[in-house]
Amino acid sequence: MHLAYPAVLAVLLFCTGLYGVLARRNVILVLMSVELMLNAVNLNLVAFDVWLRDTLHAGQALTLFTIALAAAEIGIGLAIVLLVYRNRGSSDLDRLRDLAERADDADAADRDPQQPDTKAEATA
Amino acid sequence: MLAAASPGFLSPTGVEIAFLLVGIVTLGAAVVTVTTRQLVHAALWLVVALGGIAVEYLLLTAEFIAWVQVLIYVGSVVVLLLFGLMLTKAPIGRSPDADSGNRWAALTVAIASAVALVWVVVDAFRATWIRLDTVQGSTEVSGRSLFQYWVLPFEALSVLLLAALVGAIVLSRKKGEPPAASEASATSTPSVIAAPPAASAASAASGTSAAPAGGDGDTAGPAPREDR
């Protein structure tokens, strides 16, 4: 098989995931797109490992590690998403703007409602 | 390997045709995943995309990774994503605000990077040929290389999975409890039972993140628990 087939498929999957990460608004859909990007990388690793016939099978071992890391990442990510949803009542990325810089200075209005939230997140 | 010895693109082999067809299905499912407006359908199309990638692994003779992909991704990660969708009260029908306002910028970036990367990859690997005559990723070969050369990273990974498990439990505890993060690993079990929906998802999450260590080999099981 030509190496170009899996390489091109991996590139297209990665760019699909890139579009999803940039364009989606729900946090869980963004996590799905991240999974697509990770899978594209895994496909590249397996294809190059089979091509190079590595005696250590570094590509396949790294693929297994990446799959395990992706599972850990999705667990932690969903815990964080659920925590944000419990605190804010929304999983909309466009509305989580507490760390954004604003043109108009609304510090006095923001600081007081933010205080219990940040404290709760720090202690939770 | 050699440019002169590699066959052309105009006479594809059977494996290449199968790879191409499964690849088209996979790519179509991925595109539907990132563009559909129904959130639950996106998760279900993600199953198709990940299963297609597992078939591609099989065609590349990496069968162990294909079954790990089916077990971990299709079996548990998608279930976790569905849990997350349900627990954040995602709308079941069409949701008009699934895409944010910068989708045209995102489309521009994605198409530009796709064109650039496809151009570079095709230019670099146009004449590269993978010989698929021997199986490169059977369970025996993968297990031998994993436990002969990659034991230390494997154990480090199991410790990382334990940290992720404890972290997910600590993150999803209820608010009113005393902030005893240091003894979270000791008191985690009763709090998971006591706490309603989010903690159950987190225990499912931690169960999944423990799954790859158990799936990869049995030696990963006792190692982190001795640390605790």
Coordinates of C-alpha atoms in Angstrom, one line a residue:
Chain A
M1 CA 0.0 0.0 0.0
H2 CA 1.2 3.5 -0.7
L3 CA 2.0 5.5 2.4
A4 CA 0.2 8.4 0.9
Y5 CA -3.2 6.9 1.5
P6 CA -3.0 6.7 5.4
A7 CA -1.0 10.0 5.5
V8 CA -3.6 11.9 3.5
L9 CA -6.5 10.4 5.4
A10 CA -4.8 11.4 8.7
V11 CA -4.3 14.9 7.4
L12 CA -7.9 15.3 6.4
L13 CA -9.2 13.9 9.7
F14 CA -6.9 16.2 11.6
C15 CA -8.2 19.2 9.7
T16 CA -11.8 18.1 10.3
G17 CA -11.0 18.0 14.0
L18 CA -9.4 21.4 13.7
Y19 CA -12.5 22.9 12.2
G20 CA -14.6 21.3 14.9
V21 CA -12.4 22.7 17.7
L22 CA -12.5 26.2 16.2
A23 CA -16.2 26.3 15.1
R24 CA -18.1 24.4 17.8
R25 CA -19.7 26.1 20.7
N26 CA -20.6 23.3 23.0
V27 CA -17.7 22.1 25.1
I28 CA -18.5 18.4 24.6
L29 CA -18.5 18.8 20.8
V30 CA -15.1 20.4 21.1
L31 CA -13.9 17.4 23.1
M32 CA -15.2 15.1 20.3
S33 CA -13.2 17.1 17.8
V34 CA -10.1 16.8 19.9
E35 CA -10.7 13.0 19.8
L36 CA -10.8 13.2 16.0
M37 CA -7.4 15.0 16.0
L38 CA -5.9 12.5 18.4
N39 CA -7.1 9.6 16.1
A40 CA -5.5 11.2 13.1
V41 CA -2.2 11.3 14.9
N42 CA -2.6 7.7 15.9
L43 CA -3.3 6.7 12.3
N44 CA -0.1 8.4 11.3
L45 CA 1.9 6.6 14.1
V46 CA 0.6 3.2 13.1
A47 CA 1.2 3.8 9.4
F48 CA 4.8 4.9 9.8
D49 CA 5.5 2.1 12.3
V50 CA 4.3 -0.5 9.8
W51 CA 6.3 1.2 7.0
L52 CA 9.5 1.5 8.9
R53 CA 9.2 -2.0 10.4
D54 CA 10.7 -0.8 13.7
T55 CA 12.1 -3.6 15.9
L56 CA 11.1 -1.7 19.0
H57 CA 7.6 -1.0 17.6
A58 CA 7.8 2.5 19.0
G59 CA 4.9 3.8 16.9
Q60 CA 2.5 1.2 18.1
A61 CA 3.6 1.5 21.7
L62 CA 3.2 5.3 21.5
T63 CA -0.3 4.7 19.9
L64 CA -1.4 2.6 22.9
F65 CA -0.1 5.3 25.2
T66 CA -1.9 8.0 23.3
I67 CA -5.1 6.0 23.5
A68 CA -4.7 5.7 27.3
L69 CA -3.9 9.4 27.6
A70 CA -6.9 10.3 25.5
A71 CA -9.1 8.2 27.9
A72 CA -7.6 10.0 30.9
E73 CA -8.0 13.4 29.2
I74 CA -11.7 12.8 28.4
G75 CA -12.3 11.7 32.0
I76 CA -10.7 14.8 33.5
G77 CA -12.2 17.0 30.7
L78 CA -15.8 15.8 31.4
A79 CA -15.3 16.3 35.1
I80 CA -14.3 19.9 34.5
V81 CA -17.2 20.4 32.1
L82 CA -19.7 19.1 34.6
L83 CA -18.2 21.3 37.3
V84 CA -18.5 24.3 35.1
Y85 CA -22.0 23.4 34.2
R86 CA -22.9 23.0 37.8
N87 CA -21.5 26.4 38.7
R88 CA -22.6 28.3 35.7
G89 CA -25.6 26.4 34.3
S90 CA -24.3 26.4 30.8
S91 CA -21.6 24.5 28.8
D92 CA -21.4 27.2 26.1
L93 CA -17.9 28.2 25.4
D94 CA -18.8 31.7 24.2
R95 CA -20.3 32.5 27.5
L96 CA -17.3 31.5 29.7
R97 CA -15.7 34.9 29.4
D98 CA -14.4 35.6 32.9
L99 CA -10.8 35.5 31.9
A100 CA -11.3 37.6 28.7
E101 CA -10.0 41.1 28.6
R102 CA -12.7 43.7 28.0
A103 CA -12.6 47.0 26.5
D104 CA -14.9 48.6 29.0
D105 CA -13.8 48.4 32.5
A106 CA -16.4 46.4 34.4
D107 CA -14.2 45.3 37.2
A108 CA -16.4 46.5 40.1
A109 CA -19.4 44.7 38.7
D110 CA -17.5 41.6 38.0
R111 CA -15.4 41.2 41.1
D112 CA -18.1 40.5 43.6
P113 CA -20.0 37.8 41.8
Q114 CA -16.8 36.1 40.8
Q115 CA -15.4 35.8 44.2
P116 CA -17.5 32.8 45.4
D117 CA -17.2 31.1 42.1
T118 CA -13.4 31.1 42.1
K119 CA -13.3 30.1 45.7
A120 CA -15.6 27.2 45.1
E121 CA -13.6 26.1 42.1
A122 CA -10.4 26.3 44.1
T123 CA -11.7 24.3 46.9
A124 CA -13.8 21.8 45.0
Chain B
M1 CA 11.1 2.3 0.0
L2 CA 12.6 2.6 -3.4
A3 CA 11.0 5.0 -5.8
A4 CA 11.7 2.9 -8.9
A5 CA 10.2 -0.3 -7.4
S6 CA 6.9 1.2 -6.2
P7 CA 3.8 0.6 -8.2
G8 CA 1.8 3.5 -9.5
F9 CA -1.4 5.0 -8.3
L10 CA -3.4 3.9 -11.3
S11 CA -3.4 0.2 -10.5
P12 CA -4.4 0.0 -6.9
T13 CA -4.3 -3.2 -5.0
G14 CA -7.3 -4.7 -3.2
V15 CA -6.1 -3.5 0.1
E16 CA -5.7 0.0 -1.2
I17 CA -9.3 0.0 -2.6
A18 CA -10.6 -1.2 0.7
F19 CA -8.6 1.4 2.5
L20 CA -9.9 4.1 0.2
L21 CA -13.5 3.1 0.6
V22 CA -13.3 2.8 4.4
G23 CA -11.4 6.1 4.5
I24 CA -14.2 7.9 2.6
V25 CA -16.7 6.6 5.0
T26 CA -14.6 7.6 8.0
L27 CA -14.0 11.1 6.6
G28 CA -17.7 11.5 5.8
A29 CA -18.6 10.5 9.4
A30 CA -16.0 12.9 10.8
V31 CA -17.3 15.7 8.7
V32 CA -20.9 15.0 9.8
T33 CA -19.7 14.8 13.4
V34 CA -18.3 18.3 13.3
T35 CA -21.1 19.9 11.3
T36 CA -24.4 18.4 12.5
R37 CA -26.7 20.4 14.7
Q38 CA -28.0 17.5 16.7
L39 CA -25.7 16.9 19.5
V40 CA -26.5 13.2 20.2
H41 CA -26.2 12.5 16.5
A42 CA -22.7 13.9 16.6
A43 CA -21.7 11.4 19.2
L44 CA -23.2 8.6 17.2
W45 CA -21.4 9.6 14.0
L46 CA -18.2 9.8 16.0
V47 CA -18.7 6.0 16.6
V48 CA -18.8 5.5 12.9
A49 CA -15.6 7.5 12.4
L50 CA -13.7 5.8 15.2
G51 CA -14.8 2.4 14.0
G52 CA -13.7 3.2 10.5
I53 CA -10.3 4.1 11.9
A54 CA -10.2 0.7 13.7
V55 CA -10.8 -1.0 10.3
E56 CA -8.0 1.0 8.9
Y57 CA -5.7 -0.3 11.6
L58 CA -6.8 -3.8 10.7
L59 CA -5.9 -3.1 7.0
L60 CA -2.5 -1.9 8.1
T61 CA -2.0 -5.2 10.0
A62 CA -2.0 -3.6 13.4
E63 CA -4.7 -5.8 14.8
F64 CA -4.0 -5.3 18.5
I65 CA -4.3 -1.6 18.2
A66 CA -7.5 -2.0 16.2
W67 CA -9.1 -4.0 19.1
V68 CA -7.9 -1.6 21.7
Q69 CA -9.4 1.2 19.6
V70 CA -12.7 -0.6 19.5
L71 CA -12.6 -1.3 23.3
I72 CA -11.5 2.1 24.5
Y73 CA -12.8 4.6 22.0
V74 CA -16.0 3.1 20.7
G75 CA -16.7 1.2 23.9
S76 CA -16.1 3.8 26.6
V77 CA -15.1 7.2 25.3
V78 CA -18.2 7.7 23.3
V79 CA -20.3 6.4 26.2
L80 CA -18.6 9.0 28.4
L81 CA -19.3 11.7 25.9
L82 CA -23.0 10.7 25.8
F83 CA -23.0 10.8 29.6
G84 CA -21.6 14.3 29.4
L85 CA -24.2 15.4 26.9
M86 CA -27.0 14.0 29.0
L87 CA -25.7 15.5 32.3
T88 CA -25.3 18.9 30.8
K89 CA -28.9 18.8 29.6
A90 CA -28.0 19.0 25.9
P91 CA -31.1 19.5 23.7
I92 CA -32.2 16.4 21.9
G93 CA -33.5 18.0 18.7
R94 CA -31.8 20.5 16.5
S95 CA -30.0 23.2 18.4
P96 CA -29.5 26.3 16.3
D97 CA -26.5 27.5 18.3
A98 CA -24.2 24.5 18.0
D99 CA -21.8 26.5 15.9
S100 CA -20.2 29.7 17.1
G101 CA -19.9 32.9 15.1
N102 CA -16.4 32.2 13.9
R103 CA -17.2 29.2 11.8
W104 CA -16.1 30.9 8.5
A105 CA -12.8 31.8 10.0
A106 CA -12.5 28.2 11.2
L107 CA -13.4 26.8 7.8
T108 CA -10.8 29.0 6.2
V109 CA -8.1 27.9 8.7
A110 CA -9.1 24.2 8.3
I111 CA -9.1 24.3 4.5
A112 CA -5.9 26.2 4.3
S113 CA -4.1 23.8 6.6
A114 CA -5.6 20.8 4.8
V115 CA -4.4 22.0 1.4
A116 CA -0.9 22.8 2.8
L117 CA -0.5 19.5 4.6
V118 CA -1.9 17.4 1.8
W119 CA 0.4 19.1 -0.6
V120 CA 3.5 18.5 1.6
V121 CA 2.5 14.9 2.5
V122 CA 1.8 13.8 -1.1
D123 CA 5.0 15.5 -2.3
A124 CA 7.0 13.8 0.4
F125 CA 5.5 10.2 0.3
R126 CA 4.4 9.9 -3.3
A127 CA 6.7 7.0 -4.0
T128 CA 6.7 5.3 -0.6
W129 CA 5.4 1.8 -0.5
I130 CA 4.4 -0.1 2.6
R131 CA 4.9 -3.8 2.4
L132 CA 2.0 -5.6 4.2
D133 CA 3.2 -9.1 3.7
T134 CA 4.0 -9.8 7.3
V135 CA 1.8 -8.9 10.3
Q136 CA 3.4 -6.0 12.1
G137 CA 1.1 -5.5 15.0
S138 CA -0.3 -8.9 16.2
T139 CA -0.9 -9.3 19.9
E140 CA 2.3 -11.3 20.4
V141 CA 4.5 -8.7 18.7
S142 CA 2.8 -5.8 20.5
G143 CA 2.9 -7.4 23.9
R144 CA 6.5 -8.4 23.4
S145 CA 7.7 -5.0 22.5
L146 CA 5.5 -3.4 25.1
F147 CA 6.7 -5.5 28.0
Q148 CA 10.3 -5.8 26.8
Y149 CA 11.2 -2.3 25.8
W150 CA 8.5 -0.1 27.1
V151 CA 7.8 -1.3 30.6
L152 CA 8.9 1.9 32.4
P153 CA 6.7 4.2 30.3
F154 CA 3.9 1.7 30.7
E155 CA 4.2 1.9 34.5
A156 CA 4.4 5.7 34.4
L157 CA 1.3 5.7 32.4
S158 CA -0.5 3.6 34.9
V159 CA 0.5 6.1 37.6
L160 CA -0.8 8.9 35.4
L161 CA -4.1 7.0 35.0
L162 CA -4.4 6.8 38.8
A163 CA -3.8 10.5 39.1
A164 CA -6.5 11.1 36.5
L165 CA -8.9 8.9 38.4
V166 CA -8.3 10.7 41.7
G167 CA -8.4 14.0 39.9
A168 CA -11.8 13.3 38.3
I169 CA -13.2 12.2 41.7
V170 CA -11.8 15.2 43.5
L171 CA -13.2 17.6 40.8
S172 CA -16.7 16.2 40.9
R173 CA -17.3 16.1 44.6
K174 CA -20.2 18.1 45.9
K175 CA -19.7 21.7 47.0
G176 CA -20.6 21.6 50.7
E177 CA -18.1 19.1 51.8
P178 CA -14.9 20.2 53.7
P179 CA -12.1 20.9 51.3
A180 CA -9.8 18.0 52.3
A181 CA -8.1 17.5 49.0
S182 CA -5.1 15.7 50.5
E183 CA -7.2 12.9 51.9
A184 CA -9.4 12.7 48.8
S185 CA -8.0 9.4 47.7
A186 CA -8.8 7.9 51.1
T187 CA -12.4 9.2 51.4
S188 CA -13.3 9.1 47.7
T189 CA -15.5 6.0 47.8
P190 CA -18.3 7.2 50.2
S191 CA -18.5 10.6 48.6
V192 CA -19.0 9.0 45.2
I193 CA -21.9 7.0 46.5
A194 CA -23.4 9.9 48.3
A195 CA -23.1 12.4 45.4
P196 CA -25.8 12.3 42.7
P197 CA -25.4 12.6 39.0
A198 CA -22.0 14.3 38.3
A199 CA -20.1 12.0 40.6
S200 CA -21.6 9.0 39.0
A201 CA -20.3 10.2 35.7
A202 CA -17.0 10.9 37.2
S203 CA -16.8 7.4 38.6
A204 CA -17.7 6.1 35.1
A205 CA -15.0 8.4 33.8
S206 CA -12.4 7.1 36.2
G207 CA -13.5 3.6 35.5
T208 CA -12.8 4.2 31.8
S209 CA -9.5 5.8 32.5
A210 CA -8.5 2.8 34.5
A211 CA -9.7 0.6 31.7
P212 CA -6.7 1.0 29.3
A213 CA -4.2 0.0 32.0
G214 CA -6.3 -3.1 32.7
G215 CA -6.8 -3.7 29.0
D216 CA -3.1 -3.4 28.1
G217 CA -2.0 -5.9 30.7
D218 CA -2.6 -7.2 34.1
T219 CA 0.6 -5.9 35.6
A220 CA -0.7 -2.4 35.6
G221 CA -3.4 -3.2 38.1
P222 CA -1.6 -3.7 41.4
A223 CA 1.3 -1.2 40.7
P224 CA -0.5 2.1 41.4
R225 CA -2.4 0.7 44.3
E226 CA 0.9 -0.1 46.1
D227 CA 1.7 3.5 45.8
R228 CA -1.4 4.5 47.5

